[in-house]
């Protein structure tokens, strides 16, 4: 077999760490072509004739049990292949468990589950561990194997869990066949000593075995190339969309905004006129920097879509058009819309020149895992896609206090000049009436708050922990909905004192956040004080993708210093494990789109916010292409967004299995909550935040009888309006149900403070 240009077959069990392990194999085995298949893609009968093409098989990790045929698929049959098809195999986690039980080992549950925890691994120093000394390895398992004495398996490594679990097997080999496996995860960001070194040792042994036993193997032909997936990574093909028009020009005027804030400029843009659309993406706290205010008009394109429907609704200038999205789907339809509106010439330091602003629901992200399903009566649902195309905007740099007035409308100098003068005039005044510091932030007086039912929530936490103990997931981000009813006599006072704009300003002052937002896109209104960036991507050709997951929350209180917060968060095995699992999941998501260049720039750093301390990690990736020296395309960031939804910090890991479990546990669609809000810039950049610490309402009156969206005044005869809030937390094997309930209530407080009533715990 020619080992200079080897092909590896990777068996994926629908795990959320697969791409991390694949990337590690590519790094350890230069020039390897890695073909990834799902474990239910082939039967063993169909797979056997093609094994001669591969130098080795990698059996990746996955949820579930090796004793369940639905979880393990073709993997169990690999360990019994005959001598004529035999080839080296390396298994990880589920792979080790499957190898072991097929050769006589016993499968047992750990007394203390190890999900996202780091252990010292004691090893023989041979085979997989040849030349390796200290190993600190990340474990993701609730099941383990016990190796009998009289079998063809030999233990190579173990972890000593002491009173928790005793000695737990961490690596094995088959004594007669070229099979090796590890229980821990060599691809995790926190595994040291037993990561790439173990893969390199496996490849050395596999190559030696192939040279002796399979010197003539390695045939690859067109039929097999068609049958198996392209070599990993295979999602980085450049866009094939034709550009239908020359790029538009961005015209920009910069003015000194001095003491102005985003609220003052938003008032100028019409934020207080409740009957019209409005968008504000507001960096109201560090590390946010730029606030984006859309200056909309009746001619601004509104785009809405409901999961499960075959069309989008486009509203512009009083007319409504339904456009089919078959057969390309909503993601490619929006990409095509933006491809015809590419612009350049703007200030390169300003992240937004114009483009789509709005939100994408949690269910839109989940639809990639399964066939879309209706989430209830359409008349009472928020759209799953609700965005508006912004052609005029003001971007406020909250550091330099400069305001950038921008337009991508041809010959729009009159508006630019007029807006620049208005902002300069406002900035020249010493008493800005709309400053939030002068705002009366009295809460709404007649709000009725309905919290989730406590016993039911705790019951679902316990059900989630049962799934974790059974190996179905490593972490489940369980959430629940809170309802707030507000008297319309208060919410529509003649002085606008309690309109949604007033409520947002109230929220902004009480809980300033780096990714705050006020979106009024009828029938939906969103008030957000989100602290969490989901994904940002800079403009090509030097695109960089960044995700900033938050896991780990501690209430701020008198006497609690940064040192205390770091001790309580970074010093907590549970909190670090929560964060680590999502970091590894996000690395997988990002690897799957950008290729190998993914790095953790910051791990579990404590950041300070208005009401809490949060533990934040930062993952970055540079997109690569299959064409040498080809630049990333305009829609690359949009494709990254699609592949990374729904946010891993709101699902748990593995993502697919966790989404399915949460769907059953929560029993209701999340809608906007746990989705993302942000923008896609006409220059190709974007920034999207996770919709948490937010509330939103739905106005049925915004929907006409024919299903179109109304731009006119919102009229609702109901005596009350209802706001929804979501909150929850990551449930792990170490979770205490009462503590999880308390954390959920803590997260609600940041938003519920804009209403008078406080929840009773």
XYZ file of C-alpha atoms in Angstrom:
761
model
C 0.000 0.000 0.000
C 1.230 3.481 -0.897
C 1.325 5.357 2.418
C 2.569 8.625 0.915
C -0.956 9.543 -0.207
C -3.199 7.532 2.140
C -6.971 7.424 2.405
C -8.696 7.036 5.747
C -12.336 6.136 6.326
C -13.892 8.002 9.245
C -17.103 6.590 10.779
C -19.192 9.394 12.307
C -21.868 8.488 14.859
C -23.635 11.859 14.607
C -21.287 13.416 17.130
C -20.469 17.081 17.669
C -16.719 16.528 17.962
C -16.172 14.651 14.694
C -14.563 17.507 12.777
C -12.147 18.159 15.651
C -10.904 14.580 15.476
C -10.766 14.698 11.681
C -8.691 17.885 11.810
C -6.358 16.263 14.347
C -5.912 13.257 12.043
C -5.106 15.536 9.116
C -2.480 17.255 11.244
C -0.993 13.976 12.479
C -1.038 12.211 9.099
C 0.247 14.561 6.371
C -1.365 14.301 2.943
C -4.142 12.039 4.255
C -7.445 12.001 2.377
C -10.143 11.492 4.997
C -13.587 10.368 3.840
C -16.332 10.764 6.459
C -19.466 8.611 6.434
C -22.316 8.246 8.916
C -22.497 4.956 10.787
C -25.833 4.128 9.141
C -24.728 5.030 5.603
C -23.483 1.533 4.659
C -24.227 -2.011 5.701
C -21.137 -4.126 6.275
C -21.939 -6.108 3.118
C -21.861 -2.957 0.998
C -18.798 -1.569 2.744
C -16.512 -4.625 2.626
C -15.667 -4.540 -1.123
C -14.360 -1.000 -0.771
C -12.147 -1.371 2.304
C -9.153 -2.202 0.125
C -9.069 1.491 -0.847
C -8.394 2.660 2.697
C -5.240 2.550 4.757
C -7.151 2.654 8.044
C -10.501 3.341 9.670
C -11.153 5.905 12.390
C -14.223 5.164 14.516
C -15.273 8.436 16.079
C -17.164 9.162 19.307
C -20.916 9.517 19.543
C -23.939 9.567 21.847
C -25.787 6.522 23.078
C -24.690 2.978 23.832
C -22.585 0.489 21.853
C -25.248 -2.096 22.689
C -27.937 -0.164 20.781
C -27.873 -0.943 17.033
C -29.389 2.477 16.245
C -26.515 4.235 18.001
C -23.659 2.128 16.667
C -24.724 1.203 13.117
C -22.097 -0.569 11.024
C -19.361 -0.114 13.635
C -20.140 -3.301 15.557
C -19.577 -5.335 12.376
C -16.150 -3.837 11.701
C -14.594 -5.696 14.624
C -15.585 -9.061 13.085
C -14.371 -8.603 9.500
C -12.457 -11.524 8.069
C -8.767 -11.719 7.325
C -9.239 -10.892 3.616
C -10.683 -7.455 4.472
C -8.759 -6.758 7.682
C -7.207 -3.310 8.108
C -6.059 -1.087 11.014
C -8.804 0.603 13.046
C -8.567 3.290 15.713
C -11.591 3.962 17.947
C -12.470 6.844 20.248
C -14.917 6.708 23.174
C -17.942 4.935 21.661
C -15.418 3.255 19.371
C -13.505 1.807 22.324
C -16.679 0.653 24.040
C -17.879 -1.081 20.875
C -14.528 -2.811 20.300
C -14.482 -3.980 23.907
C -17.983 -5.435 24.190
C -17.659 -7.235 20.854
C -14.704 -9.088 22.372
C -16.167 -10.049 25.707
C -15.906 -6.939 27.881
C -18.722 -5.793 30.150
C -20.391 -2.415 29.696
C -21.240 -0.599 32.911
C -22.411 2.831 34.033
C -19.965 5.031 35.873
C -21.067 5.846 39.402
C -19.831 9.404 38.792
C -20.292 10.593 35.217
C -17.291 12.252 33.546
C -18.432 14.837 31.011
C -15.974 17.575 30.115
C -13.610 16.654 32.940
C -9.825 16.311 32.765
C -8.070 13.276 34.242
C -4.486 12.066 34.506
C -4.033 8.932 32.402
C -1.666 6.186 33.530
C -0.333 4.166 30.606
C 2.135 1.434 29.619
C 4.342 3.685 27.478
C 3.905 1.248 24.585
C 1.811 1.058 21.384
C -0.380 4.183 21.305
C 1.679 5.731 24.124
C 5.142 4.985 22.819
C 7.448 7.878 23.724
C 4.716 9.711 25.652
C 5.092 10.697 29.285
C 2.386 12.749 31.045
C -1.161 12.558 29.661
C -3.949 14.858 30.815
C -7.078 13.863 28.938
C -10.630 15.168 28.567
C -13.351 12.600 29.159
C -16.899 12.599 27.817
C -18.512 9.392 29.028
C -21.052 7.966 31.425
C -20.420 4.353 30.371
C -17.199 2.368 30.690
C -15.911 -1.141 29.998
C -14.499 -3.793 32.261
C -11.948 -5.995 30.481
C -11.988 -9.703 31.475
C -8.720 -11.586 31.854
C -9.464 -14.295 29.318
C -10.081 -12.248 26.157
C -8.136 -10.906 23.191
C -7.969 -7.376 24.604
C -5.112 -5.742 26.491
C -5.438 -2.601 28.592
C -2.945 0.106 27.652
C -4.078 2.925 29.958
C -6.428 3.762 32.806
C -7.600 6.671 34.960
C -7.836 6.343 38.715
C -11.063 8.003 39.898
C -10.546 6.925 43.486
C -13.749 6.573 45.502
C -15.869 7.857 42.606
C -15.318 5.063 40.068
C -12.061 3.344 40.915
C -9.824 2.420 37.975
C -11.424 3.122 34.601
C -10.007 1.766 31.335
C -8.738 4.559 29.075
C -7.087 2.646 26.203
C -6.992 -0.885 24.810
C -5.634 -2.911 21.918
C -6.597 -6.204 20.336
C -3.847 -8.759 20.814
C -4.320 -10.449 17.406
C -5.746 -7.783 15.106
C -4.626 -4.200 14.280
C -7.276 -2.586 16.476
C -6.548 0.168 19.015
C -8.847 2.543 20.893
C -8.995 5.215 23.597
C -11.870 6.061 25.922
C -10.944 9.714 26.357
C -11.098 12.397 23.642
C -7.684 13.121 22.087
C -9.199 15.924 19.998
C -10.436 18.058 22.920
C -8.823 21.448 23.335
C -7.727 20.588 26.892
C -6.225 17.157 26.176
C -2.425 17.286 26.474
C 0.167 14.596 25.884
C -2.310 12.052 24.554
C -3.678 13.961 21.584
C -1.812 14.223 18.304
C 0.941 12.004 19.721
C -1.463 9.052 20.014
C -2.748 9.542 16.446
C 0.836 9.643 15.157
C 1.661 6.426 17.008
C -1.438 4.743 15.613
C -0.439 5.739 12.095
C 3.088 4.409 12.591
C 1.736 1.039 13.694
C -0.948 0.993 10.983
C 1.584 1.774 8.258
C 3.889 -0.971 9.492
C 1.028 -3.484 9.562
C -0.175 -2.495 6.073
C 3.303 -2.830 4.624
C 3.468 -6.418 5.801
C -0.123 -7.583 5.327
C -1.604 -5.371 2.550
C 1.192 -4.407 0.139
C -1.140 -4.348 -2.884
C -4.101 -2.475 -1.367
C -5.004 1.093 -2.175
C -7.102 1.047 -5.353
C -9.209 4.203 -5.774
C -11.459 4.733 -8.772
C -14.225 6.981 -10.072
C -16.951 4.705 -8.747
C -15.598 4.881 -5.224
C -15.026 8.604 -5.500
C -18.729 8.961 -6.268
C -19.817 6.520 -3.571
C -17.912 8.116 -0.695
C -17.923 11.720 0.451
C -15.238 14.074 -0.886
C -12.086 14.270 1.162
C -12.519 16.332 4.320
C -13.032 19.292 4.505
C -15.703 19.307 1.827
C -17.868 22.329 2.727
C -15.502 25.064 1.584
C -16.396 25.272 -2.092
C -16.556 28.848 -3.356
C -19.929 30.320 -4.177
C -21.323 29.439 -7.585
C -23.822 32.302 -7.657
C -23.381 34.631 -10.592
C -23.101 38.269 -9.686
C -25.957 39.995 -11.456
C -24.933 43.597 -11.006
C -21.864 45.738 -10.453
C -21.181 46.512 -6.785
C -22.970 49.514 -5.368
C -20.999 52.338 -3.820
C -21.226 53.192 -0.146
C -21.262 56.932 0.484
C -20.147 57.934 3.979
C -19.988 61.165 5.967
C -18.275 61.179 9.354
C -19.242 63.682 12.057
C -18.202 64.242 15.655
C -20.989 62.851 17.852
C -19.421 64.116 21.116
C -21.837 63.407 23.976
C -24.438 61.665 21.830
C -25.391 58.058 22.420
C -27.261 55.539 20.312
C -30.574 56.420 21.985
C -30.387 60.037 20.843
C -29.619 59.060 17.250
C -32.324 56.376 17.328
C -34.874 59.001 18.335
C -33.815 60.983 15.262
C -34.378 57.846 13.140
C -37.952 57.369 14.371
C -37.563 54.908 17.222
C -40.472 56.418 19.137
C -42.997 55.954 16.300
C -44.366 52.598 17.384
C -46.358 51.873 14.227
C -43.333 51.779 11.900
C -40.435 49.324 11.571
C -37.232 50.178 13.382
C -33.885 48.456 14.051
C -31.116 49.262 16.517
C -28.154 46.963 17.198
C -26.712 48.549 20.281
C -23.263 48.087 21.836
C -24.362 49.399 25.201
C -21.435 47.939 27.163
C -17.900 46.602 26.726
C -16.580 44.678 24.820
C -19.097 45.955 22.270
C -18.034 49.039 20.335
C -20.308 49.992 17.422
C -24.029 50.767 17.566
C -26.006 50.485 14.327
C -29.129 52.561 13.742
C -31.233 51.897 10.660
C -32.953 54.834 8.964
C -35.845 53.019 7.326
C -38.483 54.035 4.836
C -41.586 52.441 3.283
C -39.301 51.327 0.423
C -37.108 49.224 2.738
C -37.404 45.529 1.878
C -38.983 43.396 4.631
C -38.369 39.644 4.365
C -40.175 37.058 6.501
C -40.335 33.289 6.386
C -41.884 30.507 8.461
C -40.122 27.137 8.818
C -42.001 24.501 6.851
C -43.323 26.884 4.193
C -42.085 26.979 0.612
C -41.993 30.740 0.164
C -40.828 34.034 1.608
C -42.951 37.124 2.028
C -41.374 40.323 0.718
C -42.990 43.602 1.741
C -41.995 46.898 0.179
C -43.668 50.235 -0.368
C -47.072 48.967 0.726
C -47.112 45.910 -1.534
C -46.645 42.297 -0.494
C -45.190 39.575 -2.712
C -44.750 35.881 -2.011
C -41.723 34.380 -3.701
C -41.097 30.658 -3.962
C -37.898 29.369 -2.381
C -38.145 25.957 -4.049
C -35.893 24.160 -4.661
C -33.012 26.159 -3.160
C -34.433 26.859 0.315
C -34.443 29.965 2.466
C -30.681 30.204 3.073
C -29.726 30.241 -0.593
C -32.653 32.524 -1.424
C -31.360 35.149 1.009
C -27.811 34.669 -0.289
C -29.063 35.297 -3.835
C -30.897 38.409 -2.630
C -27.693 39.761 -1.108
C -25.451 38.751 -4.034
C -27.233 41.318 -6.217
C -26.682 44.026 -3.606
C -22.967 43.781 -2.907
C -21.414 47.160 -2.192
C -17.941 48.573 -1.670
C -16.234 51.870 -1.043
C -17.279 52.247 2.583
C -14.997 53.042 5.501
C -13.168 49.785 6.187
C -13.073 50.466 9.929
C -16.881 50.548 10.089
C -18.285 46.992 10.391
C -21.691 47.735 8.830
C -22.269 49.651 5.584
C -25.846 48.513 5.021
C -27.548 45.171 4.533
C -29.927 42.794 6.284
C -30.759 43.376 9.958
C -33.097 41.226 12.034
C -33.365 37.836 13.685
C -33.359 34.101 12.876
C -35.287 31.759 15.164
C -34.055 28.735 17.087
C -36.303 26.463 14.998
C -34.707 27.718 11.775
C -31.357 26.463 13.055
C -32.853 23.153 14.201
C -34.421 22.517 10.796
C -31.014 21.479 9.434
C -31.222 18.329 11.595
C -34.697 17.180 10.634
C -37.623 17.837 8.340
C -39.191 21.189 9.229
C -42.329 20.935 11.307
C -44.972 23.502 12.082
C -44.685 24.991 15.561
C -48.311 25.948 16.005
C -50.930 28.271 14.604
C -49.218 30.620 12.132
C -51.347 33.559 13.252
C -49.842 33.289 16.740
C -46.275 32.515 15.672
C -43.339 34.799 15.263
C -41.727 34.493 11.815
C -38.638 32.283 11.863
C -36.840 34.732 9.579
C -37.624 38.400 10.073
C -35.124 40.804 8.497
C -35.156 44.185 6.834
C -32.799 45.524 4.193
C -31.166 48.711 5.518
C -29.873 51.144 2.877
C -29.461 54.186 5.120
C -27.752 53.903 8.468
C -25.763 55.657 11.138
C -23.015 53.708 12.887
C -21.838 55.196 16.169
C -18.331 54.359 17.350
C -18.747 54.379 21.126
C -14.979 54.641 21.643
C -14.050 57.524 19.343
C -17.520 59.127 19.565
C -17.611 59.438 15.799
C -20.847 58.885 13.869
C -20.746 57.521 10.322
C -23.717 58.500 8.167
C -23.978 56.007 5.316
C -26.141 55.315 2.277
C -26.046 52.763 -0.524
C -28.875 54.504 -2.371
C -27.564 56.226 -5.530
C -27.555 60.032 -5.457
C -28.551 60.205 -1.793
C -26.295 63.096 -0.837
C -29.237 65.249 0.293
C -30.238 62.757 2.992
C -26.616 62.303 4.082
C -26.070 66.028 4.351
C -29.324 66.622 6.209
C -28.683 63.793 8.686
C -25.100 64.916 9.275
C -26.311 68.411 10.107
C -28.969 67.108 12.481
C -26.487 64.939 14.377
C -23.925 67.747 14.550
C -26.593 70.096 15.849
C -27.681 67.602 18.514
C -24.075 66.905 19.512
C -23.478 70.604 19.980
C -26.105 70.838 22.693
C -25.121 70.276 26.295
C -28.481 68.893 27.439
C -29.474 65.912 25.360
C -33.064 65.300 26.391
C -33.075 61.734 25.159
C -30.006 60.666 27.073
C -30.807 57.495 29.059
C -29.209 59.079 32.111
C -32.152 61.466 32.221
C -34.738 58.757 31.629
C -37.423 57.886 34.128
C -36.952 54.131 34.326
C -39.961 53.395 36.468
C -41.185 49.905 35.602
C -44.567 49.278 34.031
C -47.144 49.398 36.788
C -49.603 46.619 35.961
C -47.493 43.713 34.719
C -48.555 40.176 35.600
C -45.588 37.812 35.589
C -46.094 34.068 35.205
C -42.969 32.053 35.911
C -42.460 28.474 34.778
C -43.896 25.948 37.190
C -41.021 25.117 39.542
C -41.734 21.441 40.164
C -42.199 20.808 36.448
C -38.893 22.499 35.618
C -37.023 20.524 38.255
C -38.675 17.345 36.987
C -37.328 18.089 33.503
C -33.855 18.713 34.981
C -33.945 15.249 36.540
C -35.128 13.745 33.237
C -32.230 15.494 31.489
C -29.774 14.033 33.994
C -31.115 10.552 33.241
C -30.286 11.100 29.576
C -26.791 12.202 30.568
C -26.266 9.141 32.741
C -27.343 6.908 29.845
C -24.811 8.440 27.469
C -27.379 10.148 25.221
C -25.807 13.576 25.716
C -22.948 15.253 27.566
C -24.796 18.472 28.345
C -28.395 19.627 27.832
C -29.259 23.333 27.820
C -32.739 23.197 29.277
C -34.926 26.310 29.049
C -38.388 27.479 30.031
C -40.681 30.347 29.104
C -41.939 33.163 31.318
C -44.986 35.206 30.312
C -45.636 38.855 31.200
C -49.014 40.463 30.613
C -49.104 44.246 30.415
C -52.210 46.405 30.466
C -52.528 48.300 27.212
C -53.677 51.305 29.188
C -50.105 51.451 30.489
C -48.252 50.275 27.398
C -49.850 52.837 25.087
C -50.051 55.977 27.198
C -50.447 59.206 25.276
C -46.990 60.382 26.344
C -45.388 57.141 25.118
C -43.955 56.648 28.608
C -44.405 52.884 28.473
C -44.124 52.060 24.798
C -41.758 49.318 23.680
C -39.143 51.991 22.927
C -39.410 53.297 26.471
C -39.149 49.710 27.733
C -35.996 49.129 25.719
C -34.392 52.309 27.062
C -35.325 51.146 30.530
C -33.735 47.745 29.903
C -30.646 49.362 28.387
C -30.032 51.405 31.508
C -30.762 48.624 33.960
C -28.729 45.981 32.154
C -26.394 47.477 29.526
C -24.997 44.744 27.307
C -22.497 44.497 24.454
C -25.058 42.956 22.065
C -28.224 44.779 23.016
C -30.895 45.381 20.390
C -34.274 46.926 19.736
C -36.042 45.358 16.750
C -39.535 46.473 15.820
C -40.457 44.339 12.849
C -44.213 43.834 13.038
C -45.666 41.489 14.068
C -42.574 41.051 16.244
C -40.911 43.391 18.710
C -37.672 42.317 20.396
C -35.987 44.002 23.369
C -32.593 42.461 24.005
C -29.748 42.918 26.454
C -27.759 39.952 25.236
C -24.190 39.611 26.534
C -23.276 36.818 24.122
C -21.874 37.099 20.634
C -22.696 34.023 18.635
C -20.745 34.601 15.433
C -19.009 37.520 13.764
C -17.318 37.341 10.377
C -15.237 40.070 8.806
C -15.375 41.061 5.149
C -13.467 39.058 2.531
C -10.853 38.595 1.285
C -9.278 38.397 4.754
C -12.285 36.964 6.550
C -12.083 35.890 10.169
C -14.890 34.118 12.019
C -15.212 34.510 15.780
C -17.569 32.901 18.295
C -17.760 33.876 21.979
C -19.774 31.287 23.939
C -20.785 32.072 27.512
C -21.090 29.289 30.068
C -20.759 30.003 33.760
C -22.718 32.719 35.574
C -22.239 34.236 39.029
C -24.462 36.897 40.567
C -22.754 40.196 41.415
C -23.120 41.205 45.028
C -21.369 43.478 47.522
C -18.009 42.080 48.520
C -17.662 39.763 45.509
C -14.480 40.781 43.708
C -13.020 39.571 40.417
C -10.802 37.200 42.404
C -13.903 35.754 44.072
C -15.655 35.425 40.716
C -12.686 33.654 39.150
C -12.465 31.309 42.109
C -16.175 30.532 41.863
C -16.187 30.058 38.075
C -12.735 29.107 36.780
C -12.164 27.152 39.990
C -15.358 25.145 39.527
C -15.082 21.740 37.826
C -18.766 21.955 36.859
C -18.609 25.450 35.348
C -15.425 24.779 33.383
C -16.865 21.486 32.108
C -19.967 23.304 30.799
C -17.819 25.813 28.963
C -15.380 23.217 27.642
C -18.115 21.074 26.110
C -19.476 24.018 24.144
C -15.986 25.134 23.092
C -15.289 21.674 21.676
C -18.707 21.636 19.976
C -18.123 25.061 18.394
C -14.683 23.992 17.177
C -16.393 21.077 15.427
C -19.020 23.338 13.829
C -16.397 25.803 12.642
C -13.983 23.133 11.377
C -16.820 21.788 9.258
C -17.083 25.022 7.275
C -13.688 26.731 7.333
C -11.428 23.676 7.340
C -8.411 23.152 9.565
C -7.593 26.699 10.698
C -9.578 26.905 13.952
C -8.063 28.126 17.222
C -9.218 28.787 20.772
C -7.959 32.318 21.425
C -9.379 32.566 24.938
C -10.569 29.832 27.273
C -12.795 30.373 30.308
C -11.964 34.019 30.986
C -14.189 35.787 33.506
C -15.820 38.982 32.206
C -17.770 41.533 34.225
C -21.292 42.644 33.279
C -23.816 44.919 34.944
C -25.495 42.285 37.128
C -23.362 39.144 36.756
C -19.908 37.724 36.175
C -19.713 35.479 33.106
C -17.141 32.966 31.901
C -16.382 33.506 28.218
C -14.297 31.630 25.649
C -13.290 32.834 22.188
C -12.925 30.566 19.144
C -11.668 31.872 15.799
C -11.382 30.376 12.348
C -10.077 31.507 8.977
C -11.976 30.203 5.966
C -9.994 28.180 3.487
C -10.976 27.019 0.016
C -10.178 24.014 -2.095
C -8.742 26.246 -4.791
C -5.195 27.371 -4.117
C -4.923 31.125 -3.470
C -8.698 31.579 -3.925
C -10.209 34.292 -1.744
C -13.190 33.548 0.517
C -16.461 34.435 -1.186
C -18.997 37.091 -0.255
C -21.430 34.544 1.216
C -18.876 32.505 3.164
C -19.823 33.993 6.531
C -23.496 33.378 5.789
C -22.719 29.693 5.167
C -20.753 29.534 8.422
C -23.797 30.962 10.204
C -26.069 28.343 8.683
C -23.810 25.430 9.611
C -23.240 26.630 13.192
C -26.913 27.138 14.124
C -28.589 26.655 16.494
C -26.078 28.073 19.003
C -24.291 25.256 20.794
C -24.443 27.191 24.051
C -28.241 26.849 23.841
C -28.420 23.159 22.928
C -25.624 21.155 24.510
C -23.522 18.409 22.971
C -23.740 16.391 20.833
C -25.941 18.964 19.147
C -28.233 16.778 17.022
C -29.112 14.335 19.793
C -29.400 17.163 22.352
C -31.817 19.113 20.128
C -33.994 16.009 19.807
C -34.020 15.399 23.567
C -34.762 19.040 24.368
C -37.626 19.059 21.887
C -39.274 16.297 23.917
C -38.414 17.747 27.328
C -39.511 21.324 26.663
C -42.645 20.391 24.741
C -42.945 23.838 23.108
C -41.029 25.644 20.368
C -38.564 28.282 21.582
C -39.199 30.621 18.659
C -37.075 33.752 18.840
C -35.471 32.850 22.166
C -32.198 30.937 21.610
C -32.085 32.158 18.029
C -29.776 34.922 16.844
C -30.092 38.587 15.936
C -27.695 40.776 14.027
C -26.730 41.750 10.499
C -25.243 40.633 7.195
C -23.336 43.523 5.681
C -23.333 44.345 1.939
C -19.541 44.106 2.075
C -19.686 40.482 3.231
C -19.214 40.869 6.994
C -21.684 40.037 9.740
C -22.259 39.928 13.475
C -24.909 37.811 15.227
C -25.717 37.571 18.938
C -27.522 34.841 20.853
C -31.028 35.973 21.829
C -30.866 35.665 25.603
C -31.660 38.197 28.357
C -34.415 39.370 26.014
C -38.169 39.688 25.774
C -40.442 39.864 22.759
C -44.081 40.245 21.837
C -46.277 39.285 18.918
C -49.001 41.546 17.548
C -51.659 39.539 15.735
C -52.876 42.799 14.267
C -49.656 43.010 12.280
C -50.989 40.211 10.091
C -53.742 40.957 7.619
C -56.406 38.451 6.689
C -54.521 37.530 3.507
C -51.396 36.696 5.486
C -49.447 39.792 4.454
C -47.610 42.018 6.869
C -48.983 45.469 7.485
C -46.845 48.603 7.513
C -49.693 50.649 8.913
C -50.611 51.442 12.483
C -50.731 48.479 14.832
C -54.208 48.194 16.236
C -55.016 45.586 18.854
C -58.334 45.582 20.653
C -57.075 43.337 23.430
C -56.910 44.895 26.886
C -53.470 43.414 27.418
C -50.336 42.643 25.463
C -48.150 39.655 26.252
C -44.367 39.572 26.411
C -42.365 36.352 26.449
C -38.994 35.681 28.057
C -36.860 32.564 27.913
C -34.217 31.465 30.382
C -32.487 28.287 31.438
C -29.129 26.709 31.983
C -26.755 23.945 30.993
C -27.679 20.715 32.756
C -24.719 18.425 33.375
C -24.205 15.336 35.481
C -22.986 17.644 38.272
C -26.058 19.896 38.214
C -28.061 20.457 41.384
C -31.733 20.965 40.406
C -32.400 23.701 42.951
C -29.229 25.567 41.963
C -30.246 25.321 38.291
C -33.670 26.760 39.122
C -32.014 29.614 41.020
C -29.692 30.338 38.082
C -32.642 30.446 35.695
C -34.420 32.957 37.965
C -31.218 35.033 38.220
C -31.025 35.298 34.444
C -34.661 36.409 34.279
C -34.082 39.258 36.729
C -32.057 41.314 34.264
C -35.117 41.679 32.021
C -37.973 41.385 34.505
C -36.717 44.533 36.223
C -38.443 46.641 33.557
C -41.776 45.371 34.893
C -43.149 46.200 38.330
C -44.026 42.761 39.636
C -41.146 40.575 40.770
C -41.291 36.799 40.526
C -42.001 34.730 43.611
C -39.468 31.951 43.965
